[in-house]
CSV table of C-alpha atoms and ligand atoms in Angstrom, one decimal:
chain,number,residue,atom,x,y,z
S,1361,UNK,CA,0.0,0.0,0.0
S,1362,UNK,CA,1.5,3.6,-0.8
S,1363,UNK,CA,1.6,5.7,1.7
S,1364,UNK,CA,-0.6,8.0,0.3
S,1365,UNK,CA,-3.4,5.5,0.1
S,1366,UNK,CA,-4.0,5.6,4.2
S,1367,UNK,CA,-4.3,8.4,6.2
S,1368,UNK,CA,-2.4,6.9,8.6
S,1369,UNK,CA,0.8,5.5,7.0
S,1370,UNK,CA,3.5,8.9,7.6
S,1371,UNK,CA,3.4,8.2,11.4
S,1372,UNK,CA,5.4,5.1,12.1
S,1373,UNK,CA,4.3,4.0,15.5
S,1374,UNK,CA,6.4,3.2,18.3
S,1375,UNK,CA,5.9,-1.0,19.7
S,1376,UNK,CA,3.1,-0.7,17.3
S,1377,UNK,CA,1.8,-3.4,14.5
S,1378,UNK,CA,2.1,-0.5,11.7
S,1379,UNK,CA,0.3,-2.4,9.0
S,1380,UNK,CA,-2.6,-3.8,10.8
S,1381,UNK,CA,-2.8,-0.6,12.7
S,1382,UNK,CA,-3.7,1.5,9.6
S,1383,UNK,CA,-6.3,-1.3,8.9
S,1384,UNK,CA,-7.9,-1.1,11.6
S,1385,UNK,CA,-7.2,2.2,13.9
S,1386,UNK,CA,-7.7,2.5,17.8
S,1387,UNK,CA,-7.8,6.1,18.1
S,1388,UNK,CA,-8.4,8.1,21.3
S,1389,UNK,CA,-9.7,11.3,21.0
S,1390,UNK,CA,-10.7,12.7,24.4
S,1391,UNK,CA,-9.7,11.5,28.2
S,1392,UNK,CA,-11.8,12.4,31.3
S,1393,UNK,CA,-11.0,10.5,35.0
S,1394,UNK,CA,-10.9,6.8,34.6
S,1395,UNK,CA,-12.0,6.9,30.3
S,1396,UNK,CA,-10.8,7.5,27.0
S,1397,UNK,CA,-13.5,7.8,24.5
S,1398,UNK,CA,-12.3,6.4,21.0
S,1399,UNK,CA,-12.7,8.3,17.4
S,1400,UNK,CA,-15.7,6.1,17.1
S,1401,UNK,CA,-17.5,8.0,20.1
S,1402,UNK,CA,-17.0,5.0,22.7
S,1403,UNK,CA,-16.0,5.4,26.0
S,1404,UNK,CA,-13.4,2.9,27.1
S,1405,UNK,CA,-11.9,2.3,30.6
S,1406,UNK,CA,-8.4,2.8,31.1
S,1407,UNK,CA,-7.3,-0.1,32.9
S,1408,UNK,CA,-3.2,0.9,32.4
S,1409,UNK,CA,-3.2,4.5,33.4
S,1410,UNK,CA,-2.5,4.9,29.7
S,1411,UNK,CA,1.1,3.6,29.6
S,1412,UNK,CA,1.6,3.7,33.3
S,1413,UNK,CA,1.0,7.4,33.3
S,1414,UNK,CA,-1.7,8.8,34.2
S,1415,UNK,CA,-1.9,7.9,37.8
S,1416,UNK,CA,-4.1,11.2,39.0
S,1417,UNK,CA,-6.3,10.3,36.0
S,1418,UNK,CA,-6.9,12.1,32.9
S,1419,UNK,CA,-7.6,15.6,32.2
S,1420,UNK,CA,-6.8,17.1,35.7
S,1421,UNK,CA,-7.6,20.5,35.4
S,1422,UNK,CA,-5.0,21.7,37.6
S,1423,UNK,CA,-2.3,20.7,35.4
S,1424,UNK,CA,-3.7,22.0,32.7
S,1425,UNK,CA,-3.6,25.3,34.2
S,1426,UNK,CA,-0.4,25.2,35.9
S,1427,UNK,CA,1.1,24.3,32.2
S,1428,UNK,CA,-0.7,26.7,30.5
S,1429,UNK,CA,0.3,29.5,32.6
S,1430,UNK,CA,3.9,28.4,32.6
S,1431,UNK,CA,3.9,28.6,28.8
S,1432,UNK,CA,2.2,32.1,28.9
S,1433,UNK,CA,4.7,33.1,31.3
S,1434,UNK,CA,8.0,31.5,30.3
S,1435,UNK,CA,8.6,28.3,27.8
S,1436,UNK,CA,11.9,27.6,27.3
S,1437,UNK,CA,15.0,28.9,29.0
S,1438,UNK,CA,18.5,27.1,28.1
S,1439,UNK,CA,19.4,24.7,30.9
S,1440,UNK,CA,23.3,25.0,30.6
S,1441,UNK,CA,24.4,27.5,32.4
S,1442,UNK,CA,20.7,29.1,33.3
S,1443,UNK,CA,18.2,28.0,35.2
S,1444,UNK,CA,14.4,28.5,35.9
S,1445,UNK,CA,12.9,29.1,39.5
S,1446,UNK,CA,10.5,25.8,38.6
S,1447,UNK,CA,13.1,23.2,38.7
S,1448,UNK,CA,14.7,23.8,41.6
S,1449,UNK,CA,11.5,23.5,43.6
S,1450,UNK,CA,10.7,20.9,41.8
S,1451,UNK,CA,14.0,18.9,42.7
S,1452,UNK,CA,13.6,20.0,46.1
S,1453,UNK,CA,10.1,18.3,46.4
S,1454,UNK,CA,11.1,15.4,45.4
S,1455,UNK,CA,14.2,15.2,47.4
S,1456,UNK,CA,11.3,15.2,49.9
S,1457,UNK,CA,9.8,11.6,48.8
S,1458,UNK,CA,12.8,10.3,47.7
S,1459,UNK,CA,14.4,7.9,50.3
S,1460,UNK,CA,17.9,8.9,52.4
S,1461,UNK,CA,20.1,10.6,50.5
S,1462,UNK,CA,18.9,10.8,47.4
S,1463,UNK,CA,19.1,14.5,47.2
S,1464,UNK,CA,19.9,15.4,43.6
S,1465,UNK,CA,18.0,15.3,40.9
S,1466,UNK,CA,19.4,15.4,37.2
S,1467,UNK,CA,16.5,15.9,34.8
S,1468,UNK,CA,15.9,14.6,31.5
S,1469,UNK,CA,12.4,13.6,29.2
S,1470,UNK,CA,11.6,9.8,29.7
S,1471,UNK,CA,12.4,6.8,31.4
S,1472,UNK,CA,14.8,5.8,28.4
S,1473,UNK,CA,16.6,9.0,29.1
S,1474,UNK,CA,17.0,8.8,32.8
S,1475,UNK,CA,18.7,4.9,32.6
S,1476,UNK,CA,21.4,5.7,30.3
S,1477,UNK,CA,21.8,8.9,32.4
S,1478,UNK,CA,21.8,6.9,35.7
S,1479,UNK,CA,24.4,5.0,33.8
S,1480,UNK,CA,26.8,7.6,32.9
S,1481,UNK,CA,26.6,8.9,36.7
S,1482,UNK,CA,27.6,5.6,37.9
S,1483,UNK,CA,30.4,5.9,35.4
S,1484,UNK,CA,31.6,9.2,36.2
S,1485,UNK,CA,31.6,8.2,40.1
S,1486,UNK,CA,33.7,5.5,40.0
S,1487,UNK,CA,36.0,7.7,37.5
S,1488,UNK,CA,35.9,9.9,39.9
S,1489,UNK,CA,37.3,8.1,42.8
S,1490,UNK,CA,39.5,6.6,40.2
S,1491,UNK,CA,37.8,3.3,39.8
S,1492,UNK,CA,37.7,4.1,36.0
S,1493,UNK,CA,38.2,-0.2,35.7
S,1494,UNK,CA,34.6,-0.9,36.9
S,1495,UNK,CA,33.2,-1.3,33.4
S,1496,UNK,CA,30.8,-4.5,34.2
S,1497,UNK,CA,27.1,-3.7,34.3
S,1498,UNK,CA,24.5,-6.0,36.0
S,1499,UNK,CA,20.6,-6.3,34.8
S,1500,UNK,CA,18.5,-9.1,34.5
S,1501,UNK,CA,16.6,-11.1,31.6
S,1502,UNK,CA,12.8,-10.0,31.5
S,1503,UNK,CA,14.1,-6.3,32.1
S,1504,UNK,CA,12.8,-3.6,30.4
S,1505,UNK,CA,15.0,-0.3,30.6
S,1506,UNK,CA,14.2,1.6,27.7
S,1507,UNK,CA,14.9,2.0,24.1
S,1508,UNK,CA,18.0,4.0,24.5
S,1509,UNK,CA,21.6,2.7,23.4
S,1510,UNK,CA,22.3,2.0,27.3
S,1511,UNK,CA,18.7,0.3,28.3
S,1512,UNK,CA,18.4,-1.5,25.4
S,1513,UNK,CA,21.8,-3.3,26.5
S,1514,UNK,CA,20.8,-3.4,29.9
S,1515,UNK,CA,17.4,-5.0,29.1
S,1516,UNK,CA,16.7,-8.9,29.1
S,1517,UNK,CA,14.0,-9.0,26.2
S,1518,UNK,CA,14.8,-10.7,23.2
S,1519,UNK,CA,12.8,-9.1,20.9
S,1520,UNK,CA,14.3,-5.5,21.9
S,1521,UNK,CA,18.0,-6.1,21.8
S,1522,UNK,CA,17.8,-8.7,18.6
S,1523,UNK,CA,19.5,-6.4,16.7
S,1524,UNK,CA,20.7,-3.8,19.1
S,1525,UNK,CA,21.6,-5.5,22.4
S,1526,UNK,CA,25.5,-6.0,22.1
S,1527,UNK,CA,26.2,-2.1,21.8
S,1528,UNK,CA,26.9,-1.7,25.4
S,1529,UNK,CA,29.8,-4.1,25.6
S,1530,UNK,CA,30.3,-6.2,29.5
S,1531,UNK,CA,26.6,-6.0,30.8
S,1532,UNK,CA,25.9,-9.5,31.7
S,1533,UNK,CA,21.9,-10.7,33.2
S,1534,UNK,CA,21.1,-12.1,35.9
S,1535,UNK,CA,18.0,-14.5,35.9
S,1536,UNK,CA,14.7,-13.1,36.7
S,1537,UNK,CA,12.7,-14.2,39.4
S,1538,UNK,CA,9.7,-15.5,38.0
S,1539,UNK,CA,11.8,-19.2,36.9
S,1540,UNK,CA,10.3,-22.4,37.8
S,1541,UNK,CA,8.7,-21.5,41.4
S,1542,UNK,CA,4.6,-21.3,42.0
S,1543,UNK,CA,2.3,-19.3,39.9
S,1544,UNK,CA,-0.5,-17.4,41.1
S,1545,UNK,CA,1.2,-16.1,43.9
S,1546,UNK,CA,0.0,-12.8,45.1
S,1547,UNK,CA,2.3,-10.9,46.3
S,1548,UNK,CA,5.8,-11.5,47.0
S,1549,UNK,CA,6.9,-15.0,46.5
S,1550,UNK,CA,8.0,-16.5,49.9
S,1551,UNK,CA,10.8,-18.3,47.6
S,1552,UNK,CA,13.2,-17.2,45.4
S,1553,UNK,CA,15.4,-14.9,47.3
S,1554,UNK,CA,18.7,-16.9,46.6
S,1555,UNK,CA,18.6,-15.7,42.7
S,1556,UNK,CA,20.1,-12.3,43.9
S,1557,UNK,CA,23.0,-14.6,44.3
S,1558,UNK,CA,23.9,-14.6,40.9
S,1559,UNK,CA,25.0,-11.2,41.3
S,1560,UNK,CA,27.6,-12.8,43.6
S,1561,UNK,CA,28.7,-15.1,41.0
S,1562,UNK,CA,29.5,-12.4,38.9
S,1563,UNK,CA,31.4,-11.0,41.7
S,1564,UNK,CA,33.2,-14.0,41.5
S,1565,UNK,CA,33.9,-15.0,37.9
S,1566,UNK,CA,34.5,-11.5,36.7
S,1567,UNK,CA,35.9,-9.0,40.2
S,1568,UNK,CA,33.6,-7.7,42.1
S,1569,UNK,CA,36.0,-4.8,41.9
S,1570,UNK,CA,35.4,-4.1,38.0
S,1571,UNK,CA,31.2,-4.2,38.2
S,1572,UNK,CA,29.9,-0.6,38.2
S,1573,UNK,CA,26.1,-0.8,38.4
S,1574,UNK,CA,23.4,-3.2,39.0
S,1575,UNK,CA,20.3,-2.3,37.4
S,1576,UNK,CA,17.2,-3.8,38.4
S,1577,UNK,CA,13.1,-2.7,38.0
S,1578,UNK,CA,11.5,-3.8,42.0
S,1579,UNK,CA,8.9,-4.5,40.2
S,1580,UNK,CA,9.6,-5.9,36.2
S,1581,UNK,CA,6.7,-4.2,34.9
S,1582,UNK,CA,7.0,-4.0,31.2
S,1583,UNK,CA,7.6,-7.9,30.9
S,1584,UNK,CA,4.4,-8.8,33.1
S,1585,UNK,CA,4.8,-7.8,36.6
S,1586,UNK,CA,7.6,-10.2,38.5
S,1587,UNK,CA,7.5,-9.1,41.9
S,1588,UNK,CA,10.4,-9.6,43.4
S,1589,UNK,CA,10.8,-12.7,46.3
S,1590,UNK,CA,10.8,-11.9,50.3
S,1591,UNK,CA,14.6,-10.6,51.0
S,1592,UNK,CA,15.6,-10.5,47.4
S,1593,UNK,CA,16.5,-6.8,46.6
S,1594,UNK,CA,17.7,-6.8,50.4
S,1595,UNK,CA,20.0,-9.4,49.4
S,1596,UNK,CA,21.0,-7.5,46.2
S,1597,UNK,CA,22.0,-4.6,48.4
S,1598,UNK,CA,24.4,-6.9,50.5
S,1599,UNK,CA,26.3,-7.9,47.7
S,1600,UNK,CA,26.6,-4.5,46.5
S,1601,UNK,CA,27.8,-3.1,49.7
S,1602,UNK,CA,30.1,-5.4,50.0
S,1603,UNK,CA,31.8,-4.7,46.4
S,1604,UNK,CA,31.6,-1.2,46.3
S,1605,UNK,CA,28.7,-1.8,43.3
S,1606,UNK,CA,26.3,1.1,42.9
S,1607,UNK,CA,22.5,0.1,43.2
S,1608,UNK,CA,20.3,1.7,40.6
S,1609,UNK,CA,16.4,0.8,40.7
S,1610,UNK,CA,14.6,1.3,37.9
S,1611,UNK,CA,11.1,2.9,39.5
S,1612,UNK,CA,9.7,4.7,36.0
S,1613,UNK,CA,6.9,1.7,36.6
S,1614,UNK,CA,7.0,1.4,40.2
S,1615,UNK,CA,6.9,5.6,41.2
S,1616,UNK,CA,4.5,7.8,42.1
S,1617,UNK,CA,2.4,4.9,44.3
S,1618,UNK,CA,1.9,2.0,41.9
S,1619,UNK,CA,2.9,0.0,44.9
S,1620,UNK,CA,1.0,2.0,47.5
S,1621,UNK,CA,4.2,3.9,48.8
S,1622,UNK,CA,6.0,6.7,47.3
S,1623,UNK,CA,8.5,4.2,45.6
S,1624,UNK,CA,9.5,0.9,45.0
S,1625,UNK,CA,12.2,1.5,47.3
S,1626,UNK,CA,9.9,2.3,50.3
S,1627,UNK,CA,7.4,-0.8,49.5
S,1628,UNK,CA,10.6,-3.2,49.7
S,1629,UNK,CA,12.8,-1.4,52.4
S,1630,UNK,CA,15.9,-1.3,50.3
S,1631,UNK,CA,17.5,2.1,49.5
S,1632,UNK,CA,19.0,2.2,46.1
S,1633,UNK,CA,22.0,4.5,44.7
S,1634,UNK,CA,20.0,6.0,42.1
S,1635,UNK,CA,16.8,6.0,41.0
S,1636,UNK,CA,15.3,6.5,37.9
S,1637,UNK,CA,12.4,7.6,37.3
S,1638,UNK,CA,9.5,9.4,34.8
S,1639,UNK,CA,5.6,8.4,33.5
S,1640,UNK,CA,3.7,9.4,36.3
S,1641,UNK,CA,6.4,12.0,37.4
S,1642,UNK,CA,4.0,14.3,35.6
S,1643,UNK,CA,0.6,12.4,35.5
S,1644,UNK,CA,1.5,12.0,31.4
S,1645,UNK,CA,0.9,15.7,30.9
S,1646,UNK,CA,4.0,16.5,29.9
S,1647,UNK,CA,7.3,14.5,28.6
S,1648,UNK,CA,9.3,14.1,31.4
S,1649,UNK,CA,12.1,11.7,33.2
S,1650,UNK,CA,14.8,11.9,36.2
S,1651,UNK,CA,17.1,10.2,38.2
S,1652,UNK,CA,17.6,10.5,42.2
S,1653,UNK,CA,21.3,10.4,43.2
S,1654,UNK,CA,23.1,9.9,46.4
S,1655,UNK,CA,24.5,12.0,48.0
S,1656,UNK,CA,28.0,10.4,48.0
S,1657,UNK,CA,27.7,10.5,44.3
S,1658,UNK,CA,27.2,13.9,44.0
S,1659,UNK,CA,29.9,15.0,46.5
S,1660,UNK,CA,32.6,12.3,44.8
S,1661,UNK,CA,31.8,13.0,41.1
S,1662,UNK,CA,31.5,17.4,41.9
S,1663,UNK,CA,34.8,17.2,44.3
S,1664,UNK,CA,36.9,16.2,41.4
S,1665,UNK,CA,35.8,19.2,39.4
S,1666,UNK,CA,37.5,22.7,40.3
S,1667,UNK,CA,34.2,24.5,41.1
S,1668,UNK,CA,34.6,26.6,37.7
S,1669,UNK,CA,34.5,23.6,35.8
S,1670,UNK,CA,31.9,21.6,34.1
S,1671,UNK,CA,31.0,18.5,37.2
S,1672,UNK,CA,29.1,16.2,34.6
S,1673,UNK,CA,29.4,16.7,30.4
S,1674,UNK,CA,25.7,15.3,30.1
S,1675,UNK,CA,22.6,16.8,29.4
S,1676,UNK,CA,19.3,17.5,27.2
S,1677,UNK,CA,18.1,20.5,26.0
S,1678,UNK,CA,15.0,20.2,27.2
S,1679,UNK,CA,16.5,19.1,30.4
S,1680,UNK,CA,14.0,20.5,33.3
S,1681,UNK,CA,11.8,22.1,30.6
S,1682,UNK,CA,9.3,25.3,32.2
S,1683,UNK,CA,6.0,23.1,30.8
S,1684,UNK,CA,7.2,19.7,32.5
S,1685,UNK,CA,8.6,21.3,35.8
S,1686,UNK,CA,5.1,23.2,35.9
S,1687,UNK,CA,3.3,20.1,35.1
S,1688,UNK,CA,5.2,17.4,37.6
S,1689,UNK,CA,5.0,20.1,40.5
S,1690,UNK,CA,1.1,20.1,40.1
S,1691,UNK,CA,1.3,16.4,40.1
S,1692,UNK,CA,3.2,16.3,42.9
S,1693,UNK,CA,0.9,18.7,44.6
S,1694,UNK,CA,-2.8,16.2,43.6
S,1695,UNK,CA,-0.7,13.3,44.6
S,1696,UNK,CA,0.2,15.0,47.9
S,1697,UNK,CA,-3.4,16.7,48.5
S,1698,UNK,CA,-6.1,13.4,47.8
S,1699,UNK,CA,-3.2,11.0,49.6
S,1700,UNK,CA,-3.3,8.7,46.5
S,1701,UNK,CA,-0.3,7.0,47.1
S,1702,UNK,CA,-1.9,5.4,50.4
S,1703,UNK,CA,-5.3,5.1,48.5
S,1704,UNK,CA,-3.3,2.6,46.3
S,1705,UNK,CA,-2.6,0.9,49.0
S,1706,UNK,CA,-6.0,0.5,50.4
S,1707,UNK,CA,-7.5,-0.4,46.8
S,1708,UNK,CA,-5.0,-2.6,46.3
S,1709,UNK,CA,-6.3,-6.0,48.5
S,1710,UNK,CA,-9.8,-5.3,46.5
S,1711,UNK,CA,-8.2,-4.8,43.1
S,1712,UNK,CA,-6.3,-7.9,43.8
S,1713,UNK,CA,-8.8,-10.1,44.7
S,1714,UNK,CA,-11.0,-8.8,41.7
S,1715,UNK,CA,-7.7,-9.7,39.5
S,1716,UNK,CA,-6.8,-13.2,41.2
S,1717,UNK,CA,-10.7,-14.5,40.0
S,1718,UNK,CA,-9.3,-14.5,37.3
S,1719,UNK,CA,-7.4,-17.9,37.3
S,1720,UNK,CA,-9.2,-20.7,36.0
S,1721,UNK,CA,-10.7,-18.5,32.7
S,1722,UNK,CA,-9.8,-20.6,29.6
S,1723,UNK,CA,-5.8,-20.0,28.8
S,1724,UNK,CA,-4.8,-18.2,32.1
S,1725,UNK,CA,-1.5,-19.4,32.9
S,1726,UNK,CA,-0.6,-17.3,35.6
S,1727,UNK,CA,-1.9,-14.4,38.1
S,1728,UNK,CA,1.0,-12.2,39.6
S,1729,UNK,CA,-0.1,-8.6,41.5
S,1730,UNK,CA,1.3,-5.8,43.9
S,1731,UNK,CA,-0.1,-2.6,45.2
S,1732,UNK,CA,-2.1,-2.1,41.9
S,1733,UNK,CA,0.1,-3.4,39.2
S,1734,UNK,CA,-0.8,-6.9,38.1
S,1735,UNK,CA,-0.7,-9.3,35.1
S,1736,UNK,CA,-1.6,-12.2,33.6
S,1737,UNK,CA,-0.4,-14.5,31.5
S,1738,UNK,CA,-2.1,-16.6,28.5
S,1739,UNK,CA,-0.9,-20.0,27.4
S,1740,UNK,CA,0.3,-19.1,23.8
S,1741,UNK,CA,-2.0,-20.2,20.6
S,1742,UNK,CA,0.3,-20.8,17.5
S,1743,UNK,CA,3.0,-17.6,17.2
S,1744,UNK,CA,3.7,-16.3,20.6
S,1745,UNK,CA,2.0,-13.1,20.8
S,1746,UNK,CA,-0.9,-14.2,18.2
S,1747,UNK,CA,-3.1,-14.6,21.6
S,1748,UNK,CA,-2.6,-11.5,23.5
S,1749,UNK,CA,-2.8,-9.1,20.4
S,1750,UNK,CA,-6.1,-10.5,19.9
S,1751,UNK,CA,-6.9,-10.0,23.2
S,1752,UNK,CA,-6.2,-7.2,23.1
S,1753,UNK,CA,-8.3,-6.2,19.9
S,1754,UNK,CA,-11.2,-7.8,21.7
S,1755,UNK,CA,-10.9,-5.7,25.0
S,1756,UNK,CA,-10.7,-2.4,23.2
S,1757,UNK,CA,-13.9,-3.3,20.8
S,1758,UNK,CA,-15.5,-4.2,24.6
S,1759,UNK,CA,-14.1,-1.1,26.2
S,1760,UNK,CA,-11.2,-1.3,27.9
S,1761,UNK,CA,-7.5,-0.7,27.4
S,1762,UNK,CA,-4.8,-2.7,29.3
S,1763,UNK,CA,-1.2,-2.9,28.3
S,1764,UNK,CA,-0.1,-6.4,26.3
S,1765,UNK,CA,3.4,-7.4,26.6
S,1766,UNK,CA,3.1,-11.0,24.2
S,1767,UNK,CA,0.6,-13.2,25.4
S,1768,UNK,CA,0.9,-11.2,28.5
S,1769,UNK,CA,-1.8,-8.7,30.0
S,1770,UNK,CA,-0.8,-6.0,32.5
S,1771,UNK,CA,-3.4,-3.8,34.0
S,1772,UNK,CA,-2.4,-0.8,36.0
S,1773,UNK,CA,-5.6,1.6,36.7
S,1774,UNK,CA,-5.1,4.9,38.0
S,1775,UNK,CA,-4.6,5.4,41.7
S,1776,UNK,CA,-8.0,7.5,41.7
S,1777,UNK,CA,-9.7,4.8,40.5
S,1778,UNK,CA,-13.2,3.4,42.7
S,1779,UNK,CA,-14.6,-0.1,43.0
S,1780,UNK,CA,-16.9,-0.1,40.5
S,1781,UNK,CA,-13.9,0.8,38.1
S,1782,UNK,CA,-12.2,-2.3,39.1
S,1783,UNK,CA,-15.6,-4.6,39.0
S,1784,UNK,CA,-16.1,-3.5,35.9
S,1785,UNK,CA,-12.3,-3.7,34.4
S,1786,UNK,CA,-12.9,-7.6,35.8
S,1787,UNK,CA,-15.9,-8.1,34.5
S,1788,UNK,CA,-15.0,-7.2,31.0
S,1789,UNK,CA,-11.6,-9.2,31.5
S,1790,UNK,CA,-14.0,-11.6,32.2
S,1791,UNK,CA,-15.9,-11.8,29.3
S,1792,UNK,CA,-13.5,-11.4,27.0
S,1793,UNK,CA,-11.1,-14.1,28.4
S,1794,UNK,CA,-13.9,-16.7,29.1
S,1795,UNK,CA,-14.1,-16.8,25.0
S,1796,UNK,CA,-10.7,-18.8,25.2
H,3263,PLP,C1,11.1,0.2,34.0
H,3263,PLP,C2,11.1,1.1,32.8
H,3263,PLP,N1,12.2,1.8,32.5
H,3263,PLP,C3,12.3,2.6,31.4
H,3263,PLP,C4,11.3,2.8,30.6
H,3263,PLP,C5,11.4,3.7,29.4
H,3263,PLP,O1,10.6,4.8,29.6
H,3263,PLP,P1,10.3,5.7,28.3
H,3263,PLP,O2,9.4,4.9,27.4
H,3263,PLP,O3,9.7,6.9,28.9
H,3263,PLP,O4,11.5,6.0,27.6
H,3263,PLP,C6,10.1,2.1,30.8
H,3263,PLP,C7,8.9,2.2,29.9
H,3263,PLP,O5,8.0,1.5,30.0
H,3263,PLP,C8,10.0,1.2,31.9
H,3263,PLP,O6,8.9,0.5,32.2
């Protein structure tokens, strides 16, 4: 088909199906609360917070404003050199909800962004305190860390590094945590704590001493919601501590009270190095990423500089930009005023239940759920992937939108969201799944 034959064929779509996409469109035209309403007038529920976004719902009218005015008043300033009054309150409020230490914020404009920038930091520590031979980089398979050079090395999904993956040379996976141990466990799995060991046998084939970073998601969202064993990011911080191995958590998922605390980091009671972070940083309002750093990261990698000088050569031009400082400080501010981060975690027993019902519906493999994240998984029919994408088809045409990873459904509702939202995100999961 020549592109001029669809309306639809100049925009290549990101993790899209291009082809059957044009033949058959899901628009969204409008966004109120818990719905979208599609170009075809329907109203559908948004059972994934759009991609993990919108956690204060859509169309909050106090973001709207506060970017408007921001744009009216100021919409662009150059971020080397000069700075806005909006980001520095911004980084200070987060430094509030950030755990220990994390102090410093370095801003950039997605969750891709903020991991490769979380990875040069770690570089430019150890440089700095002259461990310059730490070039080993730890993730894990099922990862998902973005679509940037760095991520895409650091992530553990076939499909995404095929042709890219080897760019970042010496990052070696460990093995996720989903395995061979029980399904439908809700939760964290009492079992599986003893695969952070394979970060110590890395320590021990390669040097401790010449591994830099450990990445790791608390939560694996993008590949269906692994939720990480009793003690097992605890025991990731031993190993780290005890080689001198900066730990980075991926929390661009996790933030913002998808696990009924601030962060992943406060649900699991492990304190990372750096954090990374971005989606719901602005409730999807406005492009938007950045990474939390310790403080002993900031004070090693800014005491080698003479204070005239340059600390870190990285950055974006739209680093901090007016309209997505105006619009996360909003956020931050609805997040903070309706306590939605603790109304998560009162939701989350009922949205649980609601999503463990469904085990036992023709083809569901496995449940898996925290705070209000969960997934499940469909035995595969023919091509892996066939399955879910028609799922997913079949959701939409019933009203509702959940994120497909494969043959694997994620649902994610905004924090704001009521009961009724969730009986009737299950009851259309329901319907659709109990066709096989
Ligand atoms: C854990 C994690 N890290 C990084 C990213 C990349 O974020 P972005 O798509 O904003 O670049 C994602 C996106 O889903 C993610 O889930």
């Amino acid at each position: 088909m020549s592109a001029a034959s669809n309306a639809l064929a100049h925009h290549w779509m990101p993790f899209t199906a291009n082809r059957a996409f044009q033949e058959q469109p899901r628009l969204l035209v409008r966004a109120e609360g818990m719905h979208y309403w599609s170009h075809d007038g329907r109203r559908i529920l948004d059972g994934a917070s759009g991609l993990f976004c919108c956690a204060a719902g859509h169309g909050r009218p106090e973001i709207t404003e506060a970017v408007t005015r921001q744009l009216s008043e100021l919409e662009y300033v150059p971020h080397f050199q000069f700075g806005h009054p909006g980001s520095y309150e911004l980084a200070a409020r987060l430094a509030r909800i950030t755990p220990d230490d994390l102090d410093h914020l370095f801003f950039c404009n997605s969750g891709s962004e903020a991991i490769d920038t979380a990875l040069k930091i770690a570089m430019a520590y150890h440089w700095a305190r002259g461990e310059g031979h730490r070039i080993r980089f730890v993730s894990r398979e099922r990862a998902y860390h973005g679509v940037n050079i760095g991520g895409t090395s650091l992530s553990g999904i076939m499909r995404n590094r095929d042709c890219f993956g080897a760019v970042l040379p010496n990052v070696v996976h460990m093995r996720h945590t989903l395995g061979d141990g029980p399904r439908f466990v809700r939760g964290q799995p009492e079992t599986g704590a003893g695969l952070a060991d394979d970060l110590q046998r890395f320590c021990d084939l390669y040097g401790g001493h010449t591994i830099a970073a450990c990445f790791v998601e608390p939560i694996a969202g993008s590949t269906g919601v692994l939720v990480p064993p009793k003690g097992y990011l605890q025991r990731l911080r031993e190993i780290c501590d005890q080689y001198g191995i900066l730990l980075v958590f991926d929390e661009v998922i996790c933030g913002f009270g998808r696990t009924g605390r601030a962060f992943g980091a406060d649900s699991f009671e492990v304190t990372p190095d750096l954090m990374t972070m971005a989606k719901a940083l602005t409730n999807g309002a406005q492009p938007m990423g950045a990474v939390a750093v310790h403080e002993k990261i900031w004070e090693a990698i800014s005491a080698g500089a003479p204070e005239e000088t340059i600390e870190l050569f990285h950055g974006y031009t739209f680093s901090a930009h007016p309209a997505a400082t105006a619009a996360a400080l909003a956020t931050l501010e609805i997040y903070e005023r309706e306590d939605l981060f603790q109304r998560a975690a009162e939701l989350s027993p009922y949205f649980l239940d609601r999503m463990f019902e469904l085990a036992g519906l023709p083809g569901v493999s496995d449940v898996r759920g925290y705070g209000l994240l969960a997934a499940f998984d469909l035995a595969p029919e023919g091509t892996p992937g066939t399955r879910g994408f028609r799922s997913l088809r079949r959701l939409y045409d019933e009203g509702l939108l959940i994120k497909w990873t494969g043959d694997t459904g994620i649902i994610a509702p905004p924090l704001i969201a009521e009961r009724d939202h969730i009986d009737e995100l299950a009851s259309i999961l329901r319907r659709v799944l109990s066709q096989g």
